Short mmCIF file of C-alpha atoms in Angstrom, two decimals:
data_model
loop_
_atom_site.label_atom_id
_atom_site.label_comp_id
_atom_site.label_asym_id
_atom_site.label_seq_id
_atom_site.Cartn_x
_atom_site.Cartn_y
_atom_site.Cartn_z
CA UNK A 13 -7.48 5.50 -8.46
CA UNK A 14 -4.72 5.95 -5.87
CA UNK A 15 -5.96 6.35 -2.30
CA UNK A 16 -3.80 9.42 -1.71
CA UNK A 17 -2.47 11.26 -4.72
CA UNK A 18 0.30 13.83 -4.76
CA UNK A 19 2.37 15.56 -7.42
CA UNK A 20 5.81 13.95 -7.02
CA UNK A 21 7.65 17.14 -7.99
CA UNK A 22 10.43 18.02 -7.55
CA UNK A 23 9.58 21.59 -6.67
CA UNK A 24 12.76 23.63 -6.96
CA UNK A 25 12.34 27.00 -5.25
CA UNK A 26 14.73 29.75 -4.09
CA UNK A 27 15.15 30.53 -0.41
CA UNK A 28 12.44 32.85 0.81
CA UNK A 29 9.86 31.65 -1.71
CA UNK A 30 6.35 30.53 -0.90
CA UNK A 31 5.47 27.06 -2.11
CA UNK A 32 2.20 25.10 -2.03
CA UNK A 33 1.56 21.38 -2.22
CA UNK A 34 -1.74 19.71 -2.91
CA UNK A 35 -3.07 16.27 -2.25
CA UNK A 36 -6.33 14.46 -3.02
CA UNK A 37 -7.71 11.41 -1.27
CA UNK A 38 -10.26 8.93 -2.56
CA UNK A 39 -11.86 7.53 0.60
CA UNK A 40 -14.68 9.81 1.73
CA UNK A 41 -14.67 7.99 5.10
CA UNK A 42 -11.26 9.48 5.93
CA UNK A 43 -11.35 11.21 9.30
CA UNK A 44 -7.85 12.38 10.14
CA UNK A 45 -5.39 14.17 7.92
CA UNK A 46 -1.73 14.95 8.29
CA UNK A 47 1.37 16.27 6.65
CA UNK A 48 4.59 14.42 7.43
CA UNK A 49 8.04 15.24 6.14
CA UNK A 50 10.60 12.63 5.24
CA UNK A 51 14.28 13.29 4.71
CA UNK A 52 16.22 10.92 2.48
CA UNK A 53 16.31 7.40 4.03
CA UNK A 54 14.89 8.66 7.32
CA UNK A 55 11.63 8.14 9.14
CA UNK A 56 8.49 10.19 8.45
CA UNK A 57 8.20 13.04 10.95
CA UNK A 58 4.82 14.52 11.82
CA UNK A 59 4.72 18.10 10.58
CA UNK A 60 1.13 18.92 11.40
CA UNK A 61 -2.36 17.57 11.67
CA UNK A 62 -4.88 19.16 9.31
CA UNK A 63 -8.24 20.36 10.54
CA UNK A 64 -11.37 21.39 8.64
CA UNK A 65 -10.98 24.94 9.89
CA UNK A 66 -7.43 25.11 8.59
CA UNK A 67 -4.44 25.49 10.84
CA UNK A 68 -1.16 27.31 10.94
CA UNK A 69 2.14 26.54 12.64
CA UNK A 70 4.72 29.24 12.07
CA UNK A 71 5.55 29.33 8.36
CA UNK A 72 3.33 26.32 7.60
CA UNK A 73 -0.39 26.49 6.84
CA UNK A 74 -2.58 23.47 6.12
CA UNK A 75 -6.07 23.44 4.68
CA UNK A 76 -8.65 20.68 4.28
CA UNK A 77 -11.59 20.66 1.89
CA UNK A 78 -13.74 17.64 2.73
CA UNK A 79 -16.22 18.28 -0.08
CA UNK A 80 -13.47 18.14 -2.69
CA UNK A 81 -11.38 15.62 -0.72
CA UNK A 82 -8.41 17.88 -1.03
CA UNK A 83 -5.62 18.84 1.39
CA UNK A 84 -3.02 21.55 0.94
CA UNK A 85 0.18 22.68 2.59
CA UNK A 86 1.64 26.15 2.20
CA UNK A 87 5.21 26.92 3.23
CA UNK A 88 6.15 30.59 3.46
CA UNK A 89 9.67 32.01 3.50
CA UNK A 90 11.27 28.70 2.51
CA UNK A 91 14.51 27.73 4.23
CA UNK A 92 17.24 25.42 2.96
CA UNK A 93 16.29 23.09 5.83
CA UNK A 94 12.78 22.71 4.38
CA UNK A 95 14.24 20.55 1.59
CA UNK A 96 12.60 17.16 2.05
CA UNK A 97 9.78 15.00 0.76
CA UNK A 98 6.36 16.03 2.06
CA UNK A 99 3.93 13.19 2.64
CA UNK A 100 0.17 13.63 2.63
CA UNK A 101 -1.37 11.10 5.03
CA UNK A 102 -4.97 10.16 5.82
CA UNK A 103 -6.68 7.82 8.27
CA UNK A 104 -10.24 6.48 8.25
CA UNK A 105 -10.23 6.25 12.06
CA UNK A 106 -8.72 2.78 12.11
CA UNK A 107 -5.30 4.20 12.99
CA UNK A 108 -3.92 2.61 9.82
CA UNK A 109 -2.30 5.55 8.09
CA UNK A 110 -2.47 5.72 4.31
CA UNK A 111 0.46 7.59 2.82
CA UNK A 112 0.81 9.39 -0.45
CA UNK A 113 3.99 8.89 -2.44
CA UNK A 114 5.21 12.34 -1.44
CA UNK A 115 6.18 15.62 -3.06
CA UNK A 116 9.85 16.43 -3.16
CA UNK A 117 10.90 19.98 -2.31
CA UNK A 118 14.36 21.35 -3.01
CA UNK A 119 15.05 24.85 -1.67
CA UNK A 120 18.01 26.45 -3.35
CA UNK A 121 20.32 29.20 -2.05
CA UNK B 6 12.06 14.87 23.71
CA UNK B 7 10.94 11.22 23.98
CA UNK B 8 11.58 9.13 20.88
CA UNK B 9 10.74 5.75 19.44
CA UNK B 10 13.89 3.65 19.13
CA UNK B 11 14.51 0.64 16.92
CA UNK B 12 17.19 -2.04 16.74
CA UNK B 13 19.06 -3.05 14.76
CA UNK B 14 19.45 -0.18 12.31
CA UNK B 15 20.38 -2.64 9.56
CA UNK B 16 19.75 -6.38 9.38
CA UNK B 17 21.01 -8.62 6.61
CA UNK B 18 19.54 -12.11 6.42
CA UNK B 19 19.29 -14.99 4.02
CA UNK B 20 16.04 -15.97 2.35
CA UNK B 21 14.08 -18.40 4.50
CA UNK B 22 15.56 -17.20 7.79
CA UNK B 23 13.55 -15.77 10.65
CA UNK B 24 14.15 -12.19 11.74
CA UNK B 25 12.95 -10.21 14.74
CA UNK B 26 12.88 -6.45 14.57
CA UNK B 27 12.72 -4.61 17.86
CA UNK B 28 11.18 -1.34 18.89
CA UNK B 29 10.89 0.61 22.12
CA UNK B 30 7.86 2.92 21.79
CA UNK B 31 7.56 6.22 23.65
CA UNK B 32 6.99 5.32 27.29
CA UNK B 33 3.46 6.65 27.90
CA UNK B 34 2.13 5.56 24.52
CA UNK B 35 -0.40 2.74 24.35
CA UNK B 36 -0.85 2.22 20.59
CA UNK B 37 1.89 0.62 18.53
CA UNK B 38 2.32 0.14 14.82
CA UNK B 39 4.58 -1.32 12.16
CA UNK B 40 4.95 0.14 8.69
CA UNK B 41 7.29 -0.71 5.86
CA UNK B 42 8.76 1.23 2.96
CA UNK B 43 10.26 -0.58 0.02
CA UNK B 44 13.05 1.51 -1.53
CA UNK B 45 11.60 4.19 -3.79
CA UNK B 46 8.01 3.42 -2.79
CA UNK B 47 5.52 4.85 -0.34
CA UNK B 48 5.16 3.97 3.32
CA UNK B 49 2.68 1.10 3.84
CA UNK B 50 0.76 0.13 6.97
CA UNK B 51 1.33 -3.39 8.29
CA UNK B 52 -0.31 -3.72 11.70
CA UNK B 53 -1.56 -1.86 14.76
CA UNK B 54 -1.51 -3.18 18.32
CA UNK B 55 -3.35 -2.09 21.44
CA UNK B 56 -4.06 -3.70 24.79
CA UNK B 57 -1.94 -6.72 23.89
CA UNK B 58 -3.76 -7.58 20.73
CA UNK B 59 -3.79 -6.71 17.05
CA UNK B 60 -6.30 -3.95 16.26
CA UNK B 61 -5.86 -3.78 12.51
CA UNK B 62 -3.70 -5.46 9.92
CA UNK B 63 -3.19 -4.99 6.21
CA UNK B 64 -3.17 -7.68 3.54
CA UNK B 65 0.63 -7.46 3.57
CA UNK B 66 0.61 -8.77 7.16
CA UNK B 67 0.11 -12.45 6.34
CA UNK B 68 0.88 -15.58 8.37
CA UNK B 69 4.61 -14.99 7.96
CA UNK B 70 4.39 -11.94 10.20
CA UNK B 71 3.68 -11.70 13.90
CA UNK B 72 3.94 -9.02 16.57
CA UNK B 73 4.49 -9.23 20.27
CA UNK B 74 4.91 -7.03 23.31
CA UNK B 75 7.11 -9.37 25.34
CA UNK B 76 7.55 -6.96 28.26
CA UNK B 77 6.57 -3.47 29.36
CA UNK B 78 8.82 -1.66 26.94
CA UNK B 79 9.58 -3.66 23.79
CA UNK B 80 7.41 -4.22 20.74
CA UNK B 81 8.65 -6.71 18.15
CA UNK B 82 7.91 -7.70 14.58
CA UNK B 83 8.84 -11.24 13.56
CA UNK B 84 9.08 -12.45 9.99
CA UNK B 85 9.10 -16.23 10.06
CA UNK B 86 10.62 -17.13 6.72
CA UNK B 87 11.95 -14.10 4.89
CA UNK B 88 11.55 -13.62 1.16
CA UNK B 89 13.52 -11.37 -1.17
CA UNK B 90 10.50 -9.06 -1.44
CA UNK B 91 10.57 -8.48 2.33
CA UNK B 92 13.62 -6.27 1.81
CA UNK B 93 12.50 -2.83 2.98
CA UNK B 94 12.78 -0.25 5.72
CA UNK B 95 10.57 -1.22 8.63
CA UNK B 96 9.30 1.61 10.81
CA UNK B 97 7.79 1.24 14.24
CA UNK B 98 5.44 3.98 15.45
CA UNK B 99 3.49 4.74 18.58
CA UNK B 100 0.74 7.07 19.72
CA UNK B 101 -0.72 8.08 23.06
CA UNK B 102 -4.18 7.66 24.51
CA UNK B 103 -6.28 10.69 23.74
CA UNK B 104 -4.06 11.76 20.84
CA UNK B 105 -3.88 8.33 19.29
CA UNK B 106 -4.39 9.71 15.80
CA UNK B 107 -0.90 11.29 15.87
CA UNK B 108 1.71 8.62 15.28
CA UNK B 109 5.41 9.11 15.94
CA UNK B 110 7.89 7.03 14.01
CA UNK B 111 11.18 5.43 14.96
CA UNK B 112 14.28 5.69 12.77
CA UNK B 113 13.61 2.34 11.10
CA UNK B 114 15.38 -0.96 10.54
CA UNK B 115 16.68 -1.57 7.05
CA UNK B 116 16.10 -5.26 6.28
CA UNK B 117 18.05 -6.76 3.41
CA UNK B 118 17.15 -10.30 2.37
CA UNK B 119 19.72 -12.01 0.16
#
């Protein structure tokens, strides 16, 4: 079983749409959770940390379900600039991030 | 906004040669990392470094790899004898004390081994 599993997509959505990505992780000892975004051939950029209580940053909302070992990211009112690959990332507290393979989002005009 | 920087952006080397990849972490950060991403694959952890020593390393980080903080600003990754399968994008990252779980990545060095 993959350590961090994501649907590779692509998700093709029109501008203004709401889109949700899911991710599952296998290591129950995972302590920290993140969403990063990666543009083609660029570095991963930290989008947001994910907390058990859920957190929101503008149009982005992240949720964590520790019991189900499941993380989600919701993007509202999609913009063209949101087109990227979204990486689900976990850490067991060793500061050695484990990355998923990413979900590709393409927002269309 | 402070950024992690890396040089060179692209390095081409022949199999068996030694390469050194350089990184300047964000200035007040105390934790440093190297990751790699083979084309079309996911990002993989190589090594973390804190207080002048390796904190964690993955099974990828074998005896061919080493890291060093030669001065107060640079952080380097050395590959002693490169192999074709070392061709990848190498990302340096850093994080600060107190928020060390949030890692910020540099733009990467594309290493091509021929």
